[in-house]
C-alpha cells in the first residue's frame, strides 16, 4: 500500500487497512504468542513507516481470544510506534478475558479503548 491510499495489506496473522486516515490492524490469530507477535510487529511497523499523517492506529483484537506476554508486549510496542508516528493508539474488539488482562497489567492506561463496534465506528468518522 502506498502512502495516502485506502488499500489493504494482508500478511500472516494481521490485516492492515486505512479508513478515514485511521490505520486499522486487525489481528487475525486466535492466540498471539512469540511467533505471531514477531510477524505482526514486522508488518504493522512497515505500514506505519509508509503512512503519511493519520489519526489513530486501531489494534482490532476481535478475532483474538488470548495474548501471551509477548502478545501483550506487541500491543505496547505498536502503541509506542503509533505515538512516534503521531497516531493515537486504540484497542478495539477485546473479549472480557483480554479486557481483564489489559486492566490487570495496567496497559489500558496507554490506549483509548472502545467497548463496542458502535464506539469504534464513531471514532473512525
CSV table of N, CA, C and O in Angstrom, one decimal:
chain,number,residue,atom,x,y,z
A,1,UNK,N,0.9,-1.2,0.0
A,1,UNK,CA,0.0,0.0,0.0
A,1,UNK,C,0.9,1.2,0.0
A,1,UNK,O,1.8,1.3,0.8
A,2,UNK,N,0.6,2.2,-0.8
A,2,UNK,CA,1.4,3.4,-0.9
A,2,UNK,C,0.7,4.4,0.0
A,2,UNK,O,-0.4,4.4,0.4
A,3,UNK,N,1.5,5.4,0.5
A,3,UNK,CA,1.0,6.4,1.4
A,3,UNK,C,-0.2,7.2,0.8
A,3,UNK,O,-0.2,7.5,-0.4
A,4,UNK,N,-1.2,7.4,1.6
A,4,UNK,CA,-2.3,8.1,1.2
A,4,UNK,C,-3.4,7.3,0.5
A,4,UNK,O,-4.5,7.8,0.1
A,5,UNK,N,-3.2,6.0,0.3
A,5,UNK,CA,-4.2,5.2,-0.4
A,5,UNK,C,-5.0,4.5,0.7
A,5,UNK,O,-4.7,4.5,1.9
A,6,UNK,N,-6.1,4.0,0.2
A,6,UNK,CA,-7.1,3.3,1.1
A,6,UNK,C,-7.0,1.8,0.9
A,6,UNK,O,-8.0,1.1,1.0
A,7,UNK,N,-5.9,1.2,0.5
A,7,UNK,CA,-5.8,-0.2,0.2
A,7,UNK,C,-5.7,-1.0,1.5
A,7,UNK,O,-5.8,-0.5,2.6
A,8,UNK,N,-5.4,-2.2,1.3
A,8,UNK,CA,-5.3,-3.2,2.4
A,8,UNK,C,-4.0,-4.0,2.2
A,8,UNK,O,-3.7,-4.4,1.1
A,9,UNK,N,-3.3,-4.2,3.3
A,9,UNK,CA,-2.2,-5.1,3.3
A,9,UNK,C,-2.5,-6.3,4.1
A,9,UNK,O,-2.9,-6.1,5.3
A,10,UNK,N,-2.4,-7.5,3.6
A,10,UNK,CA,-2.7,-8.7,4.3
A,10,UNK,C,-1.4,-9.5,4.5
A,10,UNK,O,-0.8,-9.8,3.5
A,11,UNK,N,-1.1,-9.8,5.7
A,11,UNK,CA,0.1,-10.7,6.0
A,11,UNK,C,-0.4,-11.7,6.9
A,11,UNK,O,-1.5,-11.7,7.4
A,12,UNK,N,0.5,-12.7,7.2
A,12,UNK,CA,0.2,-13.7,8.1
A,12,UNK,C,-0.2,-13.1,9.5
A,12,UNK,O,0.6,-12.4,10.0
A,13,UNK,N,-1.3,-13.4,10.0
A,13,UNK,CA,-1.8,-13.0,11.3
A,13,UNK,C,-2.2,-11.6,11.5
A,13,UNK,O,-2.7,-11.2,12.5
A,14,UNK,N,-2.2,-10.8,10.4
A,14,UNK,CA,-2.6,-9.4,10.5
A,14,UNK,C,-3.1,-8.9,9.2
A,14,UNK,O,-2.5,-9.2,8.1
A,15,UNK,N,-4.2,-8.1,9.2
A,15,UNK,CA,-4.6,-7.4,8.0
A,15,UNK,C,-4.6,-5.9,8.4
A,15,UNK,O,-5.2,-5.5,9.4
A,16,UNK,N,-3.9,-5.1,7.6
A,16,UNK,CA,-3.8,-3.7,7.9
A,16,UNK,C,-4.5,-2.9,6.8
A,16,UNK,O,-4.3,-3.2,5.6
A,17,UNK,N,-5.4,-2.0,7.2
A,17,UNK,CA,-6.1,-1.2,6.2
A,17,UNK,C,-6.2,0.2,6.7
A,17,UNK,O,-5.9,0.5,7.9
A,18,UNK,N,-6.7,1.1,5.8
A,18,UNK,CA,-6.8,2.5,6.2
A,18,UNK,C,-8.3,2.9,6.0
A,18,UNK,O,-9.0,2.4,5.1
A,19,UNK,N,-8.8,3.7,6.9
A,19,UNK,CA,-10.2,4.2,6.8
A,19,UNK,C,-10.2,5.6,7.4
A,19,UNK,O,-9.9,5.8,8.6
A,20,UNK,N,-10.5,6.6,6.6
A,20,UNK,CA,-10.6,8.0,7.0
A,20,UNK,C,-9.3,8.4,7.8
A,20,UNK,O,-9.4,9.0,8.8
A,21,UNK,N,-8.2,8.1,7.2
A,21,UNK,CA,-6.9,8.4,7.9
A,21,UNK,C,-6.6,7.7,9.2
A,21,UNK,O,-5.7,8.0,9.9
A,22,UNK,N,-7.3,6.6,9.4
A,22,UNK,CA,-7.1,5.8,10.6
A,22,UNK,C,-6.5,4.5,10.1
A,22,UNK,O,-7.0,3.9,9.1
A,23,UNK,N,-5.4,4.0,10.7
A,23,UNK,CA,-4.8,2.7,10.3
A,23,UNK,C,-5.4,1.7,11.2
A,23,UNK,O,-5.5,1.8,12.4
A,24,UNK,N,-5.9,0.6,10.6
A,24,UNK,CA,-6.6,-0.4,11.4
A,24,UNK,C,-5.8,-1.7,11.2
A,24,UNK,O,-5.6,-2.2,10.1
A,25,UNK,N,-5.3,-2.3,12.3
A,25,UNK,CA,-4.5,-3.5,12.3
A,25,UNK,C,-5.4,-4.6,12.9
A,25,UNK,O,-5.5,-4.6,14.1
A,26,UNK,N,-6.0,-5.4,12.1
A,26,UNK,CA,-6.9,-6.5,12.6
A,26,UNK,C,-6.0,-7.7,12.8
A,26,UNK,O,-5.5,-8.3,11.8
A,27,UNK,N,-5.8,-8.1,14.0
A,27,UNK,CA,-5.0,-9.3,14.3
A,27,UNK,C,-5.9,-10.5,14.0
A,27,UNK,O,-7.0,-10.7,14.6
A,28,UNK,N,-5.4,-11.4,13.1
A,28,UNK,CA,-6.2,-12.5,12.6
A,28,UNK,C,-5.8,-13.8,13.3
A,28,UNK,O,-6.2,-14.9,12.8
A,29,UNK,N,-5.0,-13.8,14.4
A,29,UNK,CA,-4.7,-15.0,15.1
A,29,UNK,C,-5.5,-15.2,16.3
A,29,UNK,O,-5.8,-14.2,17.0
A,30,UNK,N,-6.0,-16.4,16.6
A,30,UNK,CA,-6.8,-16.6,17.8
A,30,UNK,C,-6.0,-16.4,19.1
A,30,UNK,O,-6.5,-15.9,20.0
A,31,UNK,N,-4.7,-16.8,19.0
A,31,UNK,CA,-3.8,-16.6,20.1
A,31,UNK,C,-2.6,-16.0,19.6
A,31,UNK,O,-2.0,-16.4,18.6
A,32,UNK,N,-2.1,-15.0,20.3
A,32,UNK,CA,-0.9,-14.2,19.9
A,32,UNK,C,0.2,-14.6,20.9
A,32,UNK,O,0.2,-14.3,22.1
A,33,UNK,N,1.2,-15.4,20.4
A,33,UNK,CA,2.4,-15.8,21.1
A,33,UNK,C,3.6,-15.1,20.5
A,33,UNK,O,3.5,-14.2,19.6
A,34,UNK,N,4.8,-15.6,20.8
A,34,UNK,CA,6.1,-15.1,20.3
A,34,UNK,C,6.1,-15.1,18.7
A,34,UNK,O,6.5,-14.1,18.1
A,35,UNK,N,5.8,-16.2,18.1
A,35,UNK,CA,5.9,-16.3,16.6
A,35,UNK,C,4.9,-15.3,16.0
A,35,UNK,O,5.3,-14.5,15.1
A,36,UNK,N,3.7,-15.2,16.4
A,36,UNK,CA,2.7,-14.3,15.8
A,36,UNK,C,3.1,-12.9,16.1
A,36,UNK,O,3.0,-12.0,15.2
A,37,UNK,N,3.5,-12.6,17.3
A,37,UNK,CA,3.9,-11.2,17.7
A,37,UNK,C,5.0,-10.7,16.8
A,37,UNK,O,4.9,-9.5,16.3
A,38,UNK,N,6.0,-11.5,16.5
A,38,UNK,CA,7.1,-11.0,15.7
A,38,UNK,C,6.6,-10.7,14.2
A,38,UNK,O,7.0,-9.7,13.7
A,39,UNK,N,5.8,-11.6,13.7
A,39,UNK,CA,5.3,-11.3,12.3
A,39,UNK,C,4.4,-10.1,12.2
A,39,UNK,O,4.5,-9.3,11.3
A,40,UNK,N,3.5,-10.0,13.2
A,40,UNK,CA,2.6,-8.9,13.3
A,40,UNK,C,3.4,-7.6,13.4
A,40,UNK,O,3.1,-6.6,12.7
A,41,UNK,N,4.4,-7.5,14.3
A,41,UNK,CA,5.2,-6.3,14.6
A,41,UNK,C,5.9,-5.9,13.3
A,41,UNK,O,5.9,-4.7,12.9
A,42,UNK,N,6.4,-6.8,12.5
A,42,UNK,CA,7.1,-6.5,11.3
A,42,UNK,C,6.2,-5.9,10.3
A,42,UNK,O,6.5,-4.8,9.7
A,43,UNK,N,5.0,-6.5,10.1
A,43,UNK,CA,4.1,-5.9,9.1
A,43,UNK,C,3.5,-4.6,9.5
A,43,UNK,O,3.5,-3.6,8.7
A,44,UNK,N,3.1,-4.4,10.7
A,44,UNK,CA,2.5,-3.2,11.2
A,44,UNK,C,3.5,-2.1,11.2
A,44,UNK,O,3.2,-0.9,10.7
A,45,UNK,N,4.7,-2.4,11.6
A,45,UNK,CA,5.8,-1.4,11.6
A,45,UNK,C,6.1,-0.9,10.2
A,45,UNK,O,6.3,0.3,9.9
A,46,UNK,N,6.1,-1.8,9.2
A,46,UNK,CA,6.3,-1.5,7.8
A,46,UNK,C,5.3,-0.5,7.3
A,46,UNK,O,5.5,0.5,6.7
A,47,UNK,N,4.0,-0.8,7.7
A,47,UNK,CA,2.9,0.0,7.3
A,47,UNK,C,3.0,1.4,8.0
A,47,UNK,O,2.7,2.4,7.4
A,48,UNK,N,3.4,1.4,9.2
A,48,UNK,CA,3.5,2.7,10.0
A,48,UNK,C,4.5,3.6,9.3
A,48,UNK,O,4.3,4.8,9.2
A,49,UNK,N,5.6,3.0,8.9
A,49,UNK,CA,6.7,3.9,8.3
A,49,UNK,C,6.3,4.4,6.9
A,49,UNK,O,6.8,5.4,6.4
A,50,UNK,N,5.3,3.7,6.2
A,50,UNK,CA,4.9,4.1,4.9
A,50,UNK,C,3.7,5.0,4.9
A,50,UNK,O,3.2,5.5,3.9
A,51,UNK,N,3.2,5.3,6.1
A,51,UNK,CA,1.9,6.0,6.2
A,51,UNK,C,2.2,7.5,6.4
A,51,UNK,O,3.2,7.9,7.1
A,52,UNK,N,1.4,8.3,5.7
A,52,UNK,CA,1.5,9.8,5.9
A,52,UNK,C,0.7,10.1,7.1
A,52,UNK,O,0.1,9.2,7.7
A,53,UNK,N,0.6,11.4,7.4
A,53,UNK,CA,-0.2,11.8,8.6
A,53,UNK,C,-1.5,11.1,8.7
A,53,UNK,O,-2.2,10.9,7.7
A,54,UNK,N,-1.8,10.6,9.9
A,54,UNK,CA,-3.0,9.9,10.2
A,54,UNK,C,-3.6,10.4,11.5
A,54,UNK,O,-3.1,11.3,12.1
A,55,UNK,N,-4.6,9.6,11.9
A,55,UNK,CA,-5.3,10.0,13.2
A,55,UNK,C,-5.1,8.9,14.3
A,55,UNK,O,-4.6,9.3,15.3
A,56,UNK,N,-5.4,7.7,14.0
A,56,UNK,CA,-5.3,6.6,15.0
A,56,UNK,C,-4.7,5.4,14.4
A,56,UNK,O,-4.8,5.1,13.2
A,57,UNK,N,-4.1,4.6,15.3
A,57,UNK,CA,-3.8,3.2,15.0
A,57,UNK,C,-4.7,2.4,15.8
A,57,UNK,O,-4.7,2.4,17.1
A,58,UNK,N,-5.6,1.7,15.2
A,58,UNK,CA,-6.6,0.8,15.9
A,58,UNK,C,-6.0,-0.6,15.8
A,58,UNK,O,-5.8,-1.1,14.7
A,59,UNK,N,-5.8,-1.2,17.0
A,59,UNK,CA,-5.4,-2.6,17.1
A,59,UNK,C,-6.7,-3.4,17.4
A,59,UNK,O,-7.3,-3.3,18.5
A,60,UNK,N,-7.2,-4.0,16.3
A,60,UNK,CA,-8.5,-4.8,16.4
A,60,UNK,C,-8.2,-6.2,16.9
A,60,UNK,O,-7.6,-7.0,16.2
A,61,UNK,N,-8.7,-6.5,18.1
A,61,UNK,CA,-8.5,-7.8,18.7
A,61,UNK,C,-9.8,-8.7,18.7
A,61,UNK,O,-9.9,-9.6,19.4
A,62,UNK,N,-10.7,-8.3,17.8
A,62,UNK,CA,-12.0,-9.0,17.8
A,62,UNK,C,-11.8,-10.5,17.4
A,62,UNK,O,-12.7,-11.3,17.7
A,63,UNK,N,-10.8,-10.9,16.7
A,63,UNK,CA,-10.6,-12.3,16.3
A,63,UNK,C,-9.6,-13.0,17.2
A,63,UNK,O,-9.2,-14.2,17.0
A,64,UNK,N,-9.1,-12.3,18.3
A,64,UNK,CA,-8.1,-12.9,19.2
A,64,UNK,C,-8.8,-13.2,20.5
A,64,UNK,O,-9.5,-12.4,21.1
A,65,UNK,N,-8.5,-14.5,21.0
A,65,UNK,CA,-9.0,-14.9,22.3
A,65,UNK,C,-8.0,-14.8,23.4
A,65,UNK,O,-8.4,-14.7,24.5
A,66,UNK,N,-6.7,-14.9,23.1
A,66,UNK,CA,-5.7,-14.8,24.2
A,66,UNK,C,-4.4,-14.2,23.7
A,66,UNK,O,-4.1,-14.2,22.5
A,67,UNK,N,-3.8,-13.5,24.6
A,67,UNK,CA,-2.5,-12.9,24.4
A,67,UNK,C,-1.5,-13.5,25.4
A,67,UNK,O,-1.7,-13.5,26.6
A,68,UNK,N,-0.3,-13.9,24.9
A,68,UNK,CA,0.8,-14.3,25.8
A,68,UNK,C,1.4,-13.0,26.3
A,68,UNK,O,1.0,-11.9,25.8
A,69,UNK,N,2.5,-13.1,27.1
A,69,UNK,CA,3.2,-11.9,27.5
A,69,UNK,C,3.8,-11.2,26.3
A,69,UNK,O,3.9,-10.0,26.2
A,70,UNK,N,4.2,-12.0,25.3
A,70,UNK,CA,4.7,-11.4,24.0
A,70,UNK,C,3.6,-10.7,23.2
A,70,UNK,O,3.9,-9.7,22.6
A,71,UNK,N,2.4,-11.3,23.3
A,71,UNK,CA,1.3,-10.6,22.6
A,71,UNK,C,1.0,-9.3,23.2
A,71,UNK,O,0.7,-8.3,22.6
A,72,UNK,N,1.0,-9.3,24.6
A,72,UNK,CA,0.7,-8.0,25.3
A,72,UNK,C,1.9,-7.0,25.0
A,72,UNK,O,1.6,-5.8,24.8
A,73,UNK,N,3.1,-7.5,25.0
A,73,UNK,CA,4.2,-6.7,24.7
A,73,UNK,C,4.1,-6.1,23.2
A,73,UNK,O,4.5,-5.0,23.0
A,74,UNK,N,3.6,-6.9,22.3
A,74,UNK,CA,3.4,-6.4,21.0
A,74,UNK,C,2.4,-5.2,21.0
A,74,UNK,O,2.7,-4.2,20.3
A,75,UNK,N,1.4,-5.3,21.7
A,75,UNK,CA,0.4,-4.2,21.8
A,75,UNK,C,1.1,-2.9,22.3
A,75,UNK,O,0.9,-1.8,21.7
A,76,UNK,N,1.9,-3.1,23.3
A,76,UNK,CA,2.6,-1.9,23.9
A,76,UNK,C,3.6,-1.4,22.8
A,76,UNK,O,3.8,-0.2,22.6
A,77,UNK,N,4.3,-2.3,22.2
A,77,UNK,CA,5.3,-1.9,21.1
A,77,UNK,C,4.6,-1.1,20.0
A,77,UNK,O,5.1,-0.1,19.6
A,78,UNK,N,3.5,-1.6,19.5
A,78,UNK,CA,2.7,-1.0,18.5
A,78,UNK,C,2.2,0.4,18.9
A,78,UNK,O,2.2,1.3,18.2
A,79,UNK,N,1.8,0.5,20.2
A,79,UNK,CA,1.4,1.7,20.8
A,79,UNK,C,2.5,2.8,20.7
A,79,UNK,O,2.3,3.9,20.3
A,80,UNK,N,3.7,2.4,21.1
A,80,UNK,CA,4.8,3.3,21.1
A,80,UNK,C,5.2,3.7,19.7
A,80,UNK,O,5.5,4.9,19.4
A,81,UNK,N,5.1,2.8,18.7
A,81,UNK,CA,5.4,3.2,17.3
A,81,UNK,C,4.3,4.1,16.8
A,81,UNK,O,4.6,5.0,16.0
A,82,UNK,N,3.1,3.8,17.2
A,82,UNK,CA,2.0,4.7,16.7
A,82,UNK,C,2.2,6.1,17.3
A,82,UNK,O,2.0,7.1,16.5
A,83,UNK,N,2.5,6.2,18.5
A,83,UNK,CA,2.7,7.6,19.1
A,83,UNK,C,3.9,8.3,18.4
A,83,UNK,O,3.8,9.5,18.1
A,84,UNK,N,4.9,7.5,18.1
A,84,UNK,CA,6.1,8.1,17.4
A,84,UNK,C,5.7,8.6,16.0
A,84,UNK,O,6.2,9.6,15.5
A,85,UNK,N,4.7,7.9,15.4
A,85,UNK,CA,4.2,8.3,14.1
A,85,UNK,C,3.1,9.3,14.1
A,85,UNK,O,2.6,9.7,13.1
A,86,UNK,N,2.8,9.8,15.4
A,86,UNK,CA,1.7,10.8,15.5
A,86,UNK,C,0.3,10.3,15.5
A,86,UNK,O,-0.6,11.1,15.2
A,87,UNK,N,0.2,9.0,15.7
A,87,UNK,CA,-1.2,8.4,15.7
A,87,UNK,C,-1.6,8.1,17.2
A,87,UNK,O,-0.8,7.7,18.0
A,88,UNK,N,-2.9,8.2,17.4
A,88,UNK,CA,-3.5,7.9,18.7
A,88,UNK,C,-3.7,6.4,18.8
A,88,UNK,O,-4.4,5.8,17.9
A,89,UNK,N,-3.2,5.7,19.8
A,89,UNK,CA,-3.4,4.2,19.9
A,89,UNK,C,-4.7,3.8,20.4
A,89,UNK,O,-5.1,4.4,21.5
A,90,UNK,N,-5.4,2.9,19.8
A,90,UNK,CA,-6.7,2.4,20.2
A,90,UNK,C,-6.7,0.9,20.2
A,90,UNK,O,-6.2,0.3,19.3
A,91,UNK,N,-7.3,0.4,21.3
A,91,UNK,CA,-7.6,-1.1,21.3
A,91,UNK,C,-9.1,-1.3,21.1
A,91,UNK,O,-9.9,-0.6,21.7
A,92,UNK,N,-9.4,-2.2,20.2
A,92,UNK,CA,-10.8,-2.4,19.9
A,92,UNK,C,-11.1,-3.9,19.8
A,92,UNK,O,-10.2,-4.7,19.6
A,93,UNK,N,-12.4,-4.3,20.1
A,93,UNK,CA,-12.8,-5.7,19.9
A,93,UNK,C,-12.4,-6.7,20.9
A,93,UNK,O,-12.4,-7.9,20.6
A,94,UNK,N,-12.0,-6.2,22.1
A,94,UNK,CA,-11.5,-7.2,23.1
A,94,UNK,C,-12.6,-8.0,23.7
A,94,UNK,O,-13.6,-7.4,24.1
A,95,UNK,N,-12.4,-9.3,23.9
A,95,UNK,CA,-13.3,-10.0,24.7
A,95,UNK,C,-13.1,-9.7,26.2
A,95,UNK,O,-12.2,-9.0,26.6
A,96,UNK,N,-13.9,-10.3,27.1
A,96,UNK,CA,-13.8,-10.0,28.5
A,96,UNK,C,-12.5,-10.4,29.1
A,96,UNK,O,-11.9,-9.7,30.0
A,97,UNK,N,-11.9,-11.5,28.6
A,97,UNK,CA,-10.6,-12.0,29.2
A,97,UNK,C,-9.5,-11.0,28.8
A,97,UNK,O,-8.7,-10.7,29.6
A,98,UNK,N,-9.5,-10.6,27.6
A,98,UNK,CA,-8.5,-9.6,27.2
A,98,UNK,C,-8.7,-8.3,27.9
A,98,UNK,O,-7.7,-7.6,28.3
A,99,UNK,N,-9.9,-7.9,28.0
A,99,UNK,CA,-10.2,-6.6,28.7
A,99,UNK,C,-9.6,-6.7,30.2
A,99,UNK,O,-9.0,-5.8,30.7
A,100,UNK,N,-9.9,-7.8,30.8
A,100,UNK,CA,-9.4,-8.0,32.2
A,100,UNK,C,-7.9,-8.1,32.2
A,100,UNK,O,-7.3,-7.5,33.1
A,101,UNK,N,-7.3,-8.7,31.2
A,101,UNK,CA,-5.8,-8.8,31.2
A,101,UNK,C,-5.2,-7.4,31.0
A,101,UNK,O,-4.3,-7.0,31.8
A,102,UNK,N,-5.7,-6.6,30.1
A,102,UNK,CA,-5.1,-5.3,29.9
A,102,UNK,C,-5.3,-4.3,31.1
A,102,UNK,O,-4.5,-3.5,31.4
A,103,UNK,N,-6.4,-4.5,31.8
A,103,UNK,CA,-6.7,-3.8,33.0
A,103,UNK,C,-5.8,-4.2,34.1
A,103,UNK,O,-5.2,-3.4,34.9
A,104,UNK,N,-5.7,-5.5,34.3
A,104,UNK,CA,-4.8,-6.1,35.4
A,104,UNK,C,-3.4,-5.6,35.2
A,104,UNK,O,-2.7,-5.3,36.2
A,105,UNK,N,-2.9,-5.6,34.0
A,105,UNK,CA,-1.5,-5.3,33.7
A,105,UNK,C,-1.3,-3.7,33.5
A,105,UNK,O,-0.2,-3.3,33.3
A,106,UNK,N,-2.4,-3.0,33.7
A,106,UNK,CA,-2.5,-1.6,33.6
A,106,UNK,C,-2.1,-1.0,32.2
A,106,UNK,O,-1.6,0.1,32.1
A,107,UNK,N,-2.2,-1.8,31.2
A,107,UNK,CA,-1.9,-1.4,29.9
A,107,UNK,C,-3.0,-0.5,29.3
A,107,UNK,O,-2.8,0.3,28.4
A,108,UNK,N,-4.2,-0.7,29.9
A,108,UNK,CA,-5.3,0.1,29.5
A,108,UNK,C,-5.1,1.6,29.6
A,108,UNK,O,-5.6,2.4,28.8
A,109,UNK,N,-4.2,2.0,30.4
A,109,UNK,CA,-3.8,3.5,30.6
A,109,UNK,C,-3.1,4.0,29.4
A,109,UNK,O,-3.0,5.2,29.2
A,110,UNK,N,-2.6,3.1,28.5
A,110,UNK,CA,-1.8,3.6,27.4
A,110,UNK,C,-2.6,3.7,26.1
A,110,UNK,O,-2.1,4.2,25.1
A,111,UNK,N,-3.8,3.3,26.1
A,111,UNK,CA,-4.7,3.3,24.9
A,111,UNK,C,-6.0,3.9,25.2
A,111,UNK,O,-6.5,4.0,26.3
A,112,UNK,N,-6.6,4.3,24.1
A,112,UNK,CA,-8.1,4.6,24.1
A,112,UNK,C,-8.7,3.2,23.8
A,112,UNK,O,-8.2,2.5,22.9
A,113,UNK,N,-9.7,2.8,24.6
A,113,UNK,CA,-10.3,1.5,24.4
A,113,UNK,C,-11.7,1.7,24.0
A,113,UNK,O,-12.5,2.4,24.7
A,114,UNK,N,-12.1,1.1,22.9
A,114,UNK,CA,-13.5,1.1,22.5
A,114,UNK,C,-14.2,-0.1,23.0
A,114,UNK,O,-13.6,-1.2,22.9
A,115,UNK,N,-15.4,0.0,23.6
A,115,UNK,CA,-16.0,-1.1,24.2
A,115,UNK,C,-17.1,-1.8,23.2
A,115,UNK,O,-17.6,-2.8,23.6
A,116,UNK,N,-17.3,-1.1,22.1
A,116,UNK,CA,-18.3,-1.7,21.2
A,116,UNK,C,-18.0,-1.3,19.8
A,116,UNK,O,-17.2,-0.4,19.5
A,117,UNK,N,-18.5,-2.0,18.8
A,117,UNK,CA,-18.3,-1.7,17.4
A,117,UNK,C,-18.9,-0.3,17.1
A,117,UNK,O,-18.3,0.4,16.3
A,118,UNK,N,-20.0,0.0,17.8
A,118,UNK,CA,-20.6,1.4,17.6
A,118,UNK,C,-19.6,2.5,18.0
A,118,UNK,O,-19.4,3.5,17.3
A,119,UNK,N,-19.0,2.3,19.2
A,119,UNK,CA,-18.0,3.3,19.6
A,119,UNK,C,-16.8,3.4,18.7
A,119,UNK,O,-16.3,4.5,18.4
A,120,UNK,N,-16.4,2.3,18.1
A,120,UNK,CA,-15.3,2.3,17.2
A,120,UNK,C,-15.7,3.0,15.9
A,120,UNK,O,-14.9,3.8,15.4
A,121,UNK,N,-16.9,2.7,15.4
A,121,UNK,CA,-17.3,3.4,14.2
A,121,UNK,C,-17.4,4.9,14.4
A,121,UNK,O,-17.0,5.7,13.5
A,122,UNK,N,-17.9,5.4,15.5
A,122,UNK,CA,-17.9,6.8,15.8
A,122,UNK,C,-16.5,7.4,15.9
A,122,UNK,O,-16.3,8.5,15.4
A,123,UNK,N,-15.6,6.7,16.4
A,123,UNK,CA,-14.2,7.1,16.5
A,123,UNK,C,-13.6,7.3,15.1
A,123,UNK,O,-12.8,8.2,14.8
A,124,UNK,N,-13.9,6.4,14.2
A,124,UNK,CA,-13.4,6.4,12.8
A,124,UNK,C,-14.0,7.4,11.9
A,124,UNK,O,-13.5,7.4,10.7
A,125,UNK,N,-14.9,8.2,12.3
A,125,UNK,CA,-15.5,9.2,11.4
A,125,UNK,C,-14.5,10.3,11.1
A,125,UNK,O,-13.6,10.6,11.7
